[in-house]
Every structure is written in structure tokens, then in C-alpha cells.
Coordinates of C-alpha atoms and ligand atoms in Angstrom, one line a residue:
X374 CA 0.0 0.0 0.0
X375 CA 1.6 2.8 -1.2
X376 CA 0.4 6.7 0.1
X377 CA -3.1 6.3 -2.3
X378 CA -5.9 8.5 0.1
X379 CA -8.1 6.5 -1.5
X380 CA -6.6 3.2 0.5
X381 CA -6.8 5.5 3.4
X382 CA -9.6 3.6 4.8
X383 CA -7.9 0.1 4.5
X384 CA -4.5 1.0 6.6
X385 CA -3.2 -1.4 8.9
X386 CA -3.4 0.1 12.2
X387 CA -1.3 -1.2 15.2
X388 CA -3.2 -3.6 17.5
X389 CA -1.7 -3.0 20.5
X390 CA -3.7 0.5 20.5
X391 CA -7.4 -0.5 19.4
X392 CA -8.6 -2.1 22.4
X393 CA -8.5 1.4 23.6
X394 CA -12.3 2.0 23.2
X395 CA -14.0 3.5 25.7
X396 CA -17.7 3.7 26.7
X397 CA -18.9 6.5 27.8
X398 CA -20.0 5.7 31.2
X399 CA -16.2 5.5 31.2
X400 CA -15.9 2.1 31.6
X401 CA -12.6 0.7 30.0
X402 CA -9.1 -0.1 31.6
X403 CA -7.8 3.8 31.4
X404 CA -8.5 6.3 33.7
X405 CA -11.0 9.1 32.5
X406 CA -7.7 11.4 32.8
X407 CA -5.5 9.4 30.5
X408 CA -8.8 8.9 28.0
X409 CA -9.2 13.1 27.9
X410 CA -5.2 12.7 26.3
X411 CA -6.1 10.0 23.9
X412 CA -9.8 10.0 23.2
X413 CA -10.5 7.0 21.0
X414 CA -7.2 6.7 19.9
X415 CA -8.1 5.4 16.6
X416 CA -11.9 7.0 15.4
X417 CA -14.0 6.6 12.3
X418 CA -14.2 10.1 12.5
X419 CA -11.2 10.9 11.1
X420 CA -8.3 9.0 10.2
X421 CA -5.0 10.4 11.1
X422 CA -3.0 7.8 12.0
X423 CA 0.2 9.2 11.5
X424 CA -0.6 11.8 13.2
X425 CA 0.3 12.0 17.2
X426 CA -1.9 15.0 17.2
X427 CA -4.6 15.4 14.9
X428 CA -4.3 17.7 12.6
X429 CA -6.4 21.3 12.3
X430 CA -9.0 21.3 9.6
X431 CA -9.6 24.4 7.8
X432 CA -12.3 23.2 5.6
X433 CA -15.7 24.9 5.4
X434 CA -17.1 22.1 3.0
X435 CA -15.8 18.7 1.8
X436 CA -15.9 17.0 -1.7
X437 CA -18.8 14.1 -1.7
X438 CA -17.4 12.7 -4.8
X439 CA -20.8 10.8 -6.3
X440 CA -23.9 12.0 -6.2
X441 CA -24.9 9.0 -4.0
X442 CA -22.4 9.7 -1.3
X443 CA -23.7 13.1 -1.3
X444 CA -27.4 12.4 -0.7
X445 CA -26.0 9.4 1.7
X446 CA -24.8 12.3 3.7
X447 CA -28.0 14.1 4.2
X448 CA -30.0 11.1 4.6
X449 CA -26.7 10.4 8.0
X450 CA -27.0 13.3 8.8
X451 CA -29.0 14.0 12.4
X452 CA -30.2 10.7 11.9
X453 CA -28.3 8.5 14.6
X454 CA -29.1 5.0 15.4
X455 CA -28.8 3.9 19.1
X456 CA -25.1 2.5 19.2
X457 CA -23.9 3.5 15.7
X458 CA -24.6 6.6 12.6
X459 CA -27.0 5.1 10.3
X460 CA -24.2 4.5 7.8
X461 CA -22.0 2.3 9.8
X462 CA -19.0 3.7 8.1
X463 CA -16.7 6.3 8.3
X464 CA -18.7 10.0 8.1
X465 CA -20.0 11.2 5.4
X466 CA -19.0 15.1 6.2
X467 CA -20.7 18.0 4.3
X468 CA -20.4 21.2 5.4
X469 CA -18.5 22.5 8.8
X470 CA -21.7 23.6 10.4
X471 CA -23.3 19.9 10.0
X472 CA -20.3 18.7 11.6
X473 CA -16.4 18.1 10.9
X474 CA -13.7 15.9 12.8
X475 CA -12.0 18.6 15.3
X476 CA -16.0 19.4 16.6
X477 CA -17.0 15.5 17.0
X478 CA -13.1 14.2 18.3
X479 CA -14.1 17.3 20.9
X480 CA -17.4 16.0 21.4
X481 CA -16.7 12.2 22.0
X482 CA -14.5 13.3 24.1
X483 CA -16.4 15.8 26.5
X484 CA -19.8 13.0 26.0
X485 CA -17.3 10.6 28.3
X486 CA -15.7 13.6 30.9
X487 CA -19.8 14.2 31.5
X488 CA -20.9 10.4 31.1
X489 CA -23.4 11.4 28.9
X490 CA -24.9 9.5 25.8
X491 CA -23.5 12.7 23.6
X492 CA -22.3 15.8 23.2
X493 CA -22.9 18.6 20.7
X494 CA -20.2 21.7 20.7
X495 CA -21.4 25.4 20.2
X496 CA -20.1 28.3 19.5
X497 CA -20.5 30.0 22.9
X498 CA -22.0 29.1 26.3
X499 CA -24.6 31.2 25.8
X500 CA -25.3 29.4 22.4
X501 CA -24.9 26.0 24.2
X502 CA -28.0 27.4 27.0
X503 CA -29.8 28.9 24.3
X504 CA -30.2 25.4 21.8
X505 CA -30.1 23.2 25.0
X506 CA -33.4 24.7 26.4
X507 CA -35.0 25.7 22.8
X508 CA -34.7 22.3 22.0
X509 CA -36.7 21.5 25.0
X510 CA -39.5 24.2 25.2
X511 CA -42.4 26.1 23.3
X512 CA -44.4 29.1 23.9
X513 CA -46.2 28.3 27.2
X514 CA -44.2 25.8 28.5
X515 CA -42.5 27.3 31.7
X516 CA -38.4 27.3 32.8
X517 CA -38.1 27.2 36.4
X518 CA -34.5 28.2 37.2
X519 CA -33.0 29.1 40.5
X520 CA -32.5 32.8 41.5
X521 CA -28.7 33.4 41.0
X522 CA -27.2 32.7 37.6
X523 CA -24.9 34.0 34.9
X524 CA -26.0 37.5 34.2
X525 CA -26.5 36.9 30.6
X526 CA -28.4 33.3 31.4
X527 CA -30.7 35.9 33.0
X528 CA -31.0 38.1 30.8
X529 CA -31.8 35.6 28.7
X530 CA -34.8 34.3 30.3
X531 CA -35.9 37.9 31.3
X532 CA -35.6 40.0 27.8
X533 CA -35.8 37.4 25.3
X534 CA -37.8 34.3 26.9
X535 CA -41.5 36.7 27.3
X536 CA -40.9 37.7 24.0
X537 CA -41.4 34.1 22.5
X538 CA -44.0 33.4 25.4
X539 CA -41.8 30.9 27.3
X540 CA -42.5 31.8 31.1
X541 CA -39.4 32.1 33.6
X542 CA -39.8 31.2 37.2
X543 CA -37.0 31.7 39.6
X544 CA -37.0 29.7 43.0
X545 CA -34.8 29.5 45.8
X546 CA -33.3 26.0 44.6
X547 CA -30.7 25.8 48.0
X548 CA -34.1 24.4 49.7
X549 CA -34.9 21.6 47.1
X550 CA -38.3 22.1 48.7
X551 CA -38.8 25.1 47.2
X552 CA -38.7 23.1 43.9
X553 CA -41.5 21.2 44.9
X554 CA -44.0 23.9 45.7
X555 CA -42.9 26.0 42.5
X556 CA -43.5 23.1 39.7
X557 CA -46.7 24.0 37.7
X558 CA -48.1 21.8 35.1
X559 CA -46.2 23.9 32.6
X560 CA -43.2 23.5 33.8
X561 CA -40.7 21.6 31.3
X562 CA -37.4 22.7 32.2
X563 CA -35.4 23.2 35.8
X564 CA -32.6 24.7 35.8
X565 CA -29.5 25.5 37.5
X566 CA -26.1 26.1 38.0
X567 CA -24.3 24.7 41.0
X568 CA -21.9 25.9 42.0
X569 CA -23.8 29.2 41.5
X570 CA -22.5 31.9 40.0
X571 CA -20.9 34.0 41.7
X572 CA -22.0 33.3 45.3
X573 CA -21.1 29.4 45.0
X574 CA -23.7 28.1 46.6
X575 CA -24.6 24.8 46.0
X576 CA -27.2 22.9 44.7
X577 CA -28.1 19.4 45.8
X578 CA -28.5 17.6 41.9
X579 CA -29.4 14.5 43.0
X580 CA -32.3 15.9 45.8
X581 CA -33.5 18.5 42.4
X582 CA -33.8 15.0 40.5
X583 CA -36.1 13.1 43.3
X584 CA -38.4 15.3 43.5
X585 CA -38.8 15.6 39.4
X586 CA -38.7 11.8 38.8
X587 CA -41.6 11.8 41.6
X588 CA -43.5 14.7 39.2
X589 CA -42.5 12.9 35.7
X590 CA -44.2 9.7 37.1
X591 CA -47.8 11.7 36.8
X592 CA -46.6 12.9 33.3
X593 CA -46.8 12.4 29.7
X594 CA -43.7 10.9 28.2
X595 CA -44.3 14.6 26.3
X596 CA -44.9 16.7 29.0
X597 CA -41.8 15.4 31.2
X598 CA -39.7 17.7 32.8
X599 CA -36.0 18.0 32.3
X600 CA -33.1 18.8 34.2
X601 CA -30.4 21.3 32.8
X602 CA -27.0 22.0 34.9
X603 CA -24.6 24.2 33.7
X604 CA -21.5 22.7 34.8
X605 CA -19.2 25.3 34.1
X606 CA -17.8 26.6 37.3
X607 CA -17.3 22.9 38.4
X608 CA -16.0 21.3 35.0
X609 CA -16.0 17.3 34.6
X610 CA -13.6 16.7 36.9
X611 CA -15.3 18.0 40.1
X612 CA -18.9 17.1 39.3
X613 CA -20.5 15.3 36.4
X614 CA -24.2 16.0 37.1
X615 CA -25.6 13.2 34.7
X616 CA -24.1 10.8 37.9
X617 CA -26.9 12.3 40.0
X618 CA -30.0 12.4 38.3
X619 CA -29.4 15.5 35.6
X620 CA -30.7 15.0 31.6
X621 CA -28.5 17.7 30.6
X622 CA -25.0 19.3 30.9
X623 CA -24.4 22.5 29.3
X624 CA -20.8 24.4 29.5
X625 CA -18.7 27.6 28.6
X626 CA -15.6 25.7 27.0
X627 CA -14.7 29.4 27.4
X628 CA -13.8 28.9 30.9
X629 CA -11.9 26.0 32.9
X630 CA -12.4 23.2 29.9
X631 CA -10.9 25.2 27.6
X632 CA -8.4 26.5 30.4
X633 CA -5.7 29.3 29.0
X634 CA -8.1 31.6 27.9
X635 CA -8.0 32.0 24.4
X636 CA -11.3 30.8 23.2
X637 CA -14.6 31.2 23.6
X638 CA -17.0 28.1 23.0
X639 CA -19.9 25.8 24.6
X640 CA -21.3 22.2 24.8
X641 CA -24.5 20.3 25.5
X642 CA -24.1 16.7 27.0
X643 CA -26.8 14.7 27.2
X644 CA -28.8 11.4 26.2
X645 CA -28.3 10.1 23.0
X646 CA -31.8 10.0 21.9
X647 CA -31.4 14.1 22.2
X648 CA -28.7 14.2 19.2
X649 CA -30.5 14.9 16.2
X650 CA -32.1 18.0 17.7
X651 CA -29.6 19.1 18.9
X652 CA -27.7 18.6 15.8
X653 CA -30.5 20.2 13.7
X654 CA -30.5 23.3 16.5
X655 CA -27.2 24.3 15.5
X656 CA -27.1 23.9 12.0
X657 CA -30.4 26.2 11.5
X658 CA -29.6 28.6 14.6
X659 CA -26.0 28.4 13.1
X660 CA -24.0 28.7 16.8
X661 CA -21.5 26.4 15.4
X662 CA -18.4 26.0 17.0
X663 CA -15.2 27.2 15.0
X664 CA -12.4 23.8 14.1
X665 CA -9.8 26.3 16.0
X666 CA -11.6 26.6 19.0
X667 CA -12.5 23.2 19.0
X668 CA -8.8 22.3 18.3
X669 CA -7.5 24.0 21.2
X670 CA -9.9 22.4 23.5
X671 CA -9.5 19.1 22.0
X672 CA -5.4 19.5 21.8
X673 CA -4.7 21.4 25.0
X674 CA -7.8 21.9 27.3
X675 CA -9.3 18.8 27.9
X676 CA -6.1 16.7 28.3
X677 CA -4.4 19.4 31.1
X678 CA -7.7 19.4 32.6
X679 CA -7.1 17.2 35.7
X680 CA -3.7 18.6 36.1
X681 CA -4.8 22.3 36.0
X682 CA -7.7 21.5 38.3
X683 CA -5.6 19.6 41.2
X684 CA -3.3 22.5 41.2
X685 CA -5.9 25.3 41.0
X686 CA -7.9 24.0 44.0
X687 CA -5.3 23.0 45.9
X688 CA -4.2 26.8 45.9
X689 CA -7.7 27.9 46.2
X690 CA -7.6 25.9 49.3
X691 CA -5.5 27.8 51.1
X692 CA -6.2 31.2 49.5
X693 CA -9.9 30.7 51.2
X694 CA -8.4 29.6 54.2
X695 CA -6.3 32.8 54.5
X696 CA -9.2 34.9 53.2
X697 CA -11.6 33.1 55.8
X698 CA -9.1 34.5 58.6
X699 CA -8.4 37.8 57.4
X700 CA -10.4 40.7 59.8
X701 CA -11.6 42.4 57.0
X702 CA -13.8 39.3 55.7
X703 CA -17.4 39.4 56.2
X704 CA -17.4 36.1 54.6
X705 CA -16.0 33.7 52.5
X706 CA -17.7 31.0 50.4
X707 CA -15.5 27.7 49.3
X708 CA -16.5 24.1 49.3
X709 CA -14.2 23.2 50.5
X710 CA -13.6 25.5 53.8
X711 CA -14.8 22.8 56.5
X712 CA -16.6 25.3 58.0
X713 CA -18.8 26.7 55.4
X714 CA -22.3 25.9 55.7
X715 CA -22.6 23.5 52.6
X716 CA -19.3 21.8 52.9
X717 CA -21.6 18.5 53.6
X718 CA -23.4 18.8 50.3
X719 CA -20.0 19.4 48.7
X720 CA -18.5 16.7 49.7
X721 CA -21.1 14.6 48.6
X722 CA -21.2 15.7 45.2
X723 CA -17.6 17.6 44.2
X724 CA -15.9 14.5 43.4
X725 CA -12.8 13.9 40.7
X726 CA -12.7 11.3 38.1
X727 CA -11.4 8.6 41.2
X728 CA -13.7 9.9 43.5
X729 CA -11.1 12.2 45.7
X730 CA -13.1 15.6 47.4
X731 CA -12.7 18.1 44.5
X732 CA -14.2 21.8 45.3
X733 CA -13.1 23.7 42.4
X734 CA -11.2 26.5 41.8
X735 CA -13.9 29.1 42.5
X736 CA -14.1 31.6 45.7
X737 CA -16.4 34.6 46.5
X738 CA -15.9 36.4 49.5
X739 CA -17.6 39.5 50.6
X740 CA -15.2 42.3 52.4
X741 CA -16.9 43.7 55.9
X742 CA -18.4 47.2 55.8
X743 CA -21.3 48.4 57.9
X744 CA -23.8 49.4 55.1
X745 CA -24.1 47.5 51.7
X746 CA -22.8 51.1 50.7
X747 CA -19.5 50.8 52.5
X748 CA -18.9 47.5 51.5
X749 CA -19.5 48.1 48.0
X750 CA -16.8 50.8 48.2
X751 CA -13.8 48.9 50.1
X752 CA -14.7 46.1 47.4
X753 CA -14.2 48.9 44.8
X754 CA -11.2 49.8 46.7
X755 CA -10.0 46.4 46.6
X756 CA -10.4 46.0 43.0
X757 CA -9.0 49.0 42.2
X758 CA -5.7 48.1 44.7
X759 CA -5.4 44.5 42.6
X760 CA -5.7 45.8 39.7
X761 CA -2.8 48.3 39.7
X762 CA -0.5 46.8 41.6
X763 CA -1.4 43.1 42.0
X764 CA 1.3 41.0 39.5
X765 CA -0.8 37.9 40.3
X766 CA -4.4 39.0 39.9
X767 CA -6.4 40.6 37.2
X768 CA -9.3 42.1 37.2
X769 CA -10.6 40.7 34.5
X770 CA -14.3 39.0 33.9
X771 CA -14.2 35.4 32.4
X772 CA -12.7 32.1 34.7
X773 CA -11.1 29.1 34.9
X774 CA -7.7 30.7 33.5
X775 CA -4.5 30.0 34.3
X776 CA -4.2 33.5 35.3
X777 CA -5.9 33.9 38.5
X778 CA -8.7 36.8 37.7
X779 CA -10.0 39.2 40.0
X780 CA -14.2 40.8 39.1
X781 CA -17.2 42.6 40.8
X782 CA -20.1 40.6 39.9
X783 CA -22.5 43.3 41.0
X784 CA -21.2 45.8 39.0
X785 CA -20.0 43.5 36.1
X786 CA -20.9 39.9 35.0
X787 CA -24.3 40.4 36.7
X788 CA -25.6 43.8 36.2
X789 CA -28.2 42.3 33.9
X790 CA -29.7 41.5 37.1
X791 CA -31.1 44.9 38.9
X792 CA -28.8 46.2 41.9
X793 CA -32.1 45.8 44.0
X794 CA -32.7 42.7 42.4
X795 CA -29.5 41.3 43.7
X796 CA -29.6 42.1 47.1
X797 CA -32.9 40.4 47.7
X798 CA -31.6 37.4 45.7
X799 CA -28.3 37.5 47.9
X800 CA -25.6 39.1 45.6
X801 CA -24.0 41.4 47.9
X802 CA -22.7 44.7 47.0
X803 CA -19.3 44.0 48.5
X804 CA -19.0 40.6 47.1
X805 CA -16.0 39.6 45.1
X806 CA -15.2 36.5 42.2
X807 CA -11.9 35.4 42.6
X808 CA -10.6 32.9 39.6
X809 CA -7.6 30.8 40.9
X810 CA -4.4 29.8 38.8
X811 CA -1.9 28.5 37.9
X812 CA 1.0 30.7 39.8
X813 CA 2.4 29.7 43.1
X814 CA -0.2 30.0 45.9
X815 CA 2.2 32.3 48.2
X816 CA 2.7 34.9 45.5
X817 CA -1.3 35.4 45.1
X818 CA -1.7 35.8 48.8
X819 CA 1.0 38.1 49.2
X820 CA -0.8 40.2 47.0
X821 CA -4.3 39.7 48.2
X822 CA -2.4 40.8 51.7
X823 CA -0.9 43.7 50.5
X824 CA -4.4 44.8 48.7
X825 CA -6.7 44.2 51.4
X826 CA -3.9 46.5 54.1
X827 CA -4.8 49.4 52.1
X828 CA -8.3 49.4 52.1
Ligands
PLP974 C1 -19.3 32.4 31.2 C2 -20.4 31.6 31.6 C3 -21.5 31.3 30.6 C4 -21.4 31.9 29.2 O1 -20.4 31.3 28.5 P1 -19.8 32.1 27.1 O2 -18.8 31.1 26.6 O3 -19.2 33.3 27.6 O4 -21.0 32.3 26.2 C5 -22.5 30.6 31.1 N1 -22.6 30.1 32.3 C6 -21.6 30.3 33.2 C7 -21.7 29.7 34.6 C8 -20.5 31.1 32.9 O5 -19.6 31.3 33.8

């Protein structure tokens, strides 16, 4: 065999690597870790071989060469058959915002990190909430979503979701209870983040998912309601909500799985059966994810995962334990501080790939003042300190960098929600986002010290 492309197909592979295959309840002899390095190793998706890496494409459509392939590829596509694609074969691709191999070597990948049946990439977070709840809902049907979220989640489900006569509810989801009174019979979606953005309070997934299993047992296969959990502030590797009871993962890719910062992106995980739509979603909404984007995350986000994770909390650690016992603290919430109020819950369901306590990389803390006035101002203070002299810390929105970033959320990644609106819901004025890094945990205190002396 000589290098024909057309014999491509045929190549003798090694055997000692194809018993690599994984399932995606990541069952297999490899550790979920080493599998976010390798993936499949060897995929019908693509075949690069001699590749160790696989290549970039920069493709926007691909030759069908017959006729017949070419309608074989529309009939494939968004058409998947429990277990395998309809054609059995190698993909037929057609066009980059159908699909392409850097998107679906991403996506096979993040399905097992989640242990869910599947995985489709978009081109944002927002575009990943956006098809994984459109797909689920019409006018009428009601979201019920807890109070605190991402301020442009929010301001999704408050400017745009009336519009298209999709009701929003927001609950108090900390007391699952809450949950319970709040379901109407239009209800179709609940949703959450946990932990919250930016306060970090937790949700307890697999309580949420009792108490709708109970409800779905009275429904319609039609009229079932589903659970969403953006994962984002958690990634893979300290929660995997499909474990307890969620139908859906959605993520920024912007943020912790994509990990250096440099590109913005988003996923859906979730049951196979929920492919096709999904699939359709983004090829007539058109949030499709770009191959570079999807490269990065494939090539250098998902496999440094673990490792950038262990490091980042294990700093965050101690950075909330030398917050929590700093005078000027009102308060600081952290999983895993021992004595925060839902430590319990977090080290129930924060857990790694081999089941270690993992609480993230994520702290807010609120600086003491007497009024919210005067606590909004030493935070401002504070902020303002960091961000000209901190080396360490930037203020900066955005998280899960290896830079260690520095925000307001009040003033900044939730001002969608109004300042009145956010006390009652329990963002306080003075309360700070700090992102953990990568640099050395002694240098970020020592400027977090320094900082906080001056205001
Ligand atoms: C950043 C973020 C999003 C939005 O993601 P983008 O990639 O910026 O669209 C959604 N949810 C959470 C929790 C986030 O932090």
C-alpha cells in the first residue's frame, strides 16, 4: 500500500492500541484522565494515523465525490441510530456547520468527561444554554430556574424568553423544597447552575432530581420535565451532574475546559436520543463551534484538565483559608472550607474522576463594611488596589484561566440583574469573584495581603 488516500480507509493500524475503546460511562481499563489525552485513539471520525496530534482542519465544506455519497450524507445526517450513525462507516461530512472531525473528536470526548450519551459543541456558552433549552420548550411551557445565575443566562430568560412566550420562574433551589412547591403543570425545564454563579452556593443535583422523577411519574412521556445543569464553574472533573439524576450538561468551553483563555465556546451533554435535535438546532440557529476553537480544547484543554484543576484548587484551598481569617472578611464561600455551611453537600457531590473531594477553583468572599454602601466601596477599593498593583491577579471577567482573575459581579458579569434585584436574591454589594491559577499560591496571597492592608 503505497500513500493512495483512496486506500486510506484500509491502513493497517497497530493492535496494541485498538482495544482502547471507551464507553462512555467510562468504563474501559484507562482512567477518565489518561482517556481526555487520547480520546479514542483510533476514530471513524477521522483518520489520522500518522498523526500524534490530529491535525487542524480548515475546511468549510468537503468533496462528496458521487452523487450517491452526497445524498447518503443528508439522509446520515441528524439521523443516529442507538449504538452507531445510520451508515455504519466512516462520516459522510458535508459542510462544517453539519459537523467536521475537530468538533465531534471534541465532542466524543467531552460525552465521556460528563458520562453522557453525547455531546454537541457550540459556539459559545450562551449558544450552548440557548439550543439546550430551545430544543426542549415552546411558547407556554414554563423554565423554572434558580435565582442566581450567569447574568446573561438571566437576561436571557428575562428579555428574550417573554418575548417568544416561554415563562421564567425563579425559585430558591438551596431548599430543594422550594422546587417542589414551584413546579406548575407547565413546567418543562429546571434549571441550575451549582456551584452558583458568583456566590457558590450549591445545589443538591441529585435531591432536584427526586423530586422531578416523583413529578414525571404523573406525566406524559411529552410533558416530562428536564433537568439542565450548567457545569461550568465545576468542570467534569469535580462534578458530572448526569451521575446524579441531571438530563442535561451545558458548558462555557470558554472557561476552565478550555483553560488558557484564548477561546470562547460551549457544549451540550446529554442522552443520546437528544442528538439529532440538537444537531438540527445548530445547523439552522448556526452557533456552530469554529475547528480552531474546537482544536484548542481538543489538543490542549481537555487533556491538562485534571492537572490544571488539582493545582488550582489545591491553591484555592489555602487562598480561602487565609481569606476566611483575614479581619476584613465578612465572609468567604468555598467548598471546601470545613466550616462553610454546605461543605456537607459538597463533599457529597464535588468528586474527581477517582472519586477524591474536588471543590473547584472558584471563591467569593464579601469584604466587611457596615452598610451595603460601604462594603460596595472597600470592594471597589480592593479592586481598584489589585488591579494596579497586583502581578498575580487581574481584574478581569471570564474564569477558569490559568491566570488567577479578580471581578465585581454586582457591577460587572451580573448587572443584567437589577442592583435591588440582587440584594434580595443574595448578591451582595461588596461581594467579590476570585478565579484561581496556575502561579504559586504564596505569591497570590502576598498580593491579596498587601491589597486588602490598604483598604
Ligand atoms: C461564562 C459563563 C457562561 C457563558 O459562556 P460564554 O462562553 O461566555 O458564552 C454561562 N454560564 C456560566 C456559569 C458562565 O460562567
Amino acid at each position: 500500500m503505497k500513500d493512495n488516500p483512496k486506500s486510506a480507509k484500509t491502513t493497517r493500524r497497530p493492535k496494541a492500541i485498538r482495544p482502547v475503546c471507551t464507553q462512555n460511562d467510562g468504563s474501559s481499563n484507562y482512567s477518565t484522565e489518561t482517556h481526555l489525552i487520547y480520546g479514542k485513539a483510533f476514530t471513524e471520525k477521522w483518520d489520522y494515523s500518522h498523526h500524534l496530534v490530529p491535525p487542524i482542519t480548515a475546511s468549510a465544506t468537503f468533496r462528496l465525490e458521487s452523487a450517491q455519497r452526497g445524498a447518503q450524507g443528508f439522509v446520515d445526517f441528524a439521523h443516529t441510530v442507538e449504538g452507531k450513525e445510520i451508515s455504519k462507516q466512516a462520516p459522510i461530512y458535508i459542510y462544517d456547520r453539519l459537523g467536521e472531525p475537530n468538533k465531534d473528536l471534541l465532542e466524543d470526548n467531552l460525552a465521556l468527561a460528563e458520562r453522557g450519551g453525547t455531546c454537541v459543541t457550540f459556539s459559545s456558552g450562551m449558544g450552548a444554554i440557548s439550543a439546550a433549552i430551545g430544543n426542549l420548550v415552546v411558547p407556554g411551557d414554563q423554565v423554572l430556574a434558580h435565582k442566581i445565575m450567569y447574568g446573561c443566562t438571566y437576561e436571557l430568560f428575562t428579555l428574550w424568553y417573554p418575548r417568544y412566550q416561554i415563562d421564567v420562574k425563579f425559585a430558591d433551589l438551596v431548599n430543594p423544597v422550594n422546587l417542589k412547591k414551584a413546579i406548575t403543570p407547565a413546567t418543562r425545564v429546571v434549571y441550575f447552575e451549582t456551584p452558583v454563579n458568583p456566590t457558590l452556593d450549591l445545589i443538591d443535583i441529585s435531591a432536584i432530581a427526586d423530586i422531578v422523577r416523583e413529578e414525571n411519574r404523573k406525566r406524559k412521556k411529552a410533558n416530562q420535565i428536564k433537568i439542565i445543569v450548567d457545569n461550568t464553574f465545576a468542570t467534569p472533573f469535580c462534578q458530572r451532574p448526569i451521575e446524579y439524576g441531571a438530563d442535561f450538561v451545558v458548558h462555557s468551553l470558554t472557561k476552565n475546559i478550555g483553560g488558557f483563555g484564548t477561546d470562547v465556546g460551549g457544549a451540550v451533554i446529554g442522552p443520546l436520543s437528544s442528538r439529532d435535535m440538537l444537531l438540527l438546532y445548530r445547523k439552522d440557529y448556526g452557533a456552530v463551534l469554529g475547528t480552531k476553537n474546537a482544536w484548542d480544547a481538543l489538543v490542549y484543554g481537555l487533556p491538562t484538565l485534571a492537572t490544571r484543576l488539582r493545582s488550582q484548587q489545591e491553591t484555592a484551598s489555602r487562598v480561602a483559608m487565609f481569606l476566611a481569617s483575614h479581619p476584613k472578611m465578612e465572609r468567604v464561600n468555598y467548598p471546601g472550607l470545613e466550616s462553610w455551611r454546605q461543605h456537607p453537600l459538597a463533599k457529597k457531590q464535588m468528586r474527581d474522576f477517582d472519586g477524591n473531594f474536588a471543590p473547584g477553583s472558584m471563591i467569593y468572599f464579601v469584604v466587611k463594611g457596615n452598610s451595603p454602601d460601604k462594603s460596595r466601596c472597600r470592594a471597589e477599593r480592593l479592586i481598584n488596589n489589585l488591579a494596579k498593583d497586583a502581578y498575580t491577579i487581574t481584574l478581569a471577567v471570564s474564569l477558569g484561566n490559568i491566570r488567577t482573575l479578580v471581578e465585581h459581579p454586582g457591577s460587572m458579569t451580573h448587572a443584567a440583574i437589577p442592583a435591588t434585584e440582587q440584594i434580595k436574591k443574595g448578591i451582595d454589594p461588596g461581594g467579590m469573584r476570585l478565579s484561581i491559577g496556575l502561579e504559586k499560591v504564596d505569591d497570590i496571597i502576598r498580593d491579596l495581603k498587601e491589597a486588602l492592608d490598604r483598604i
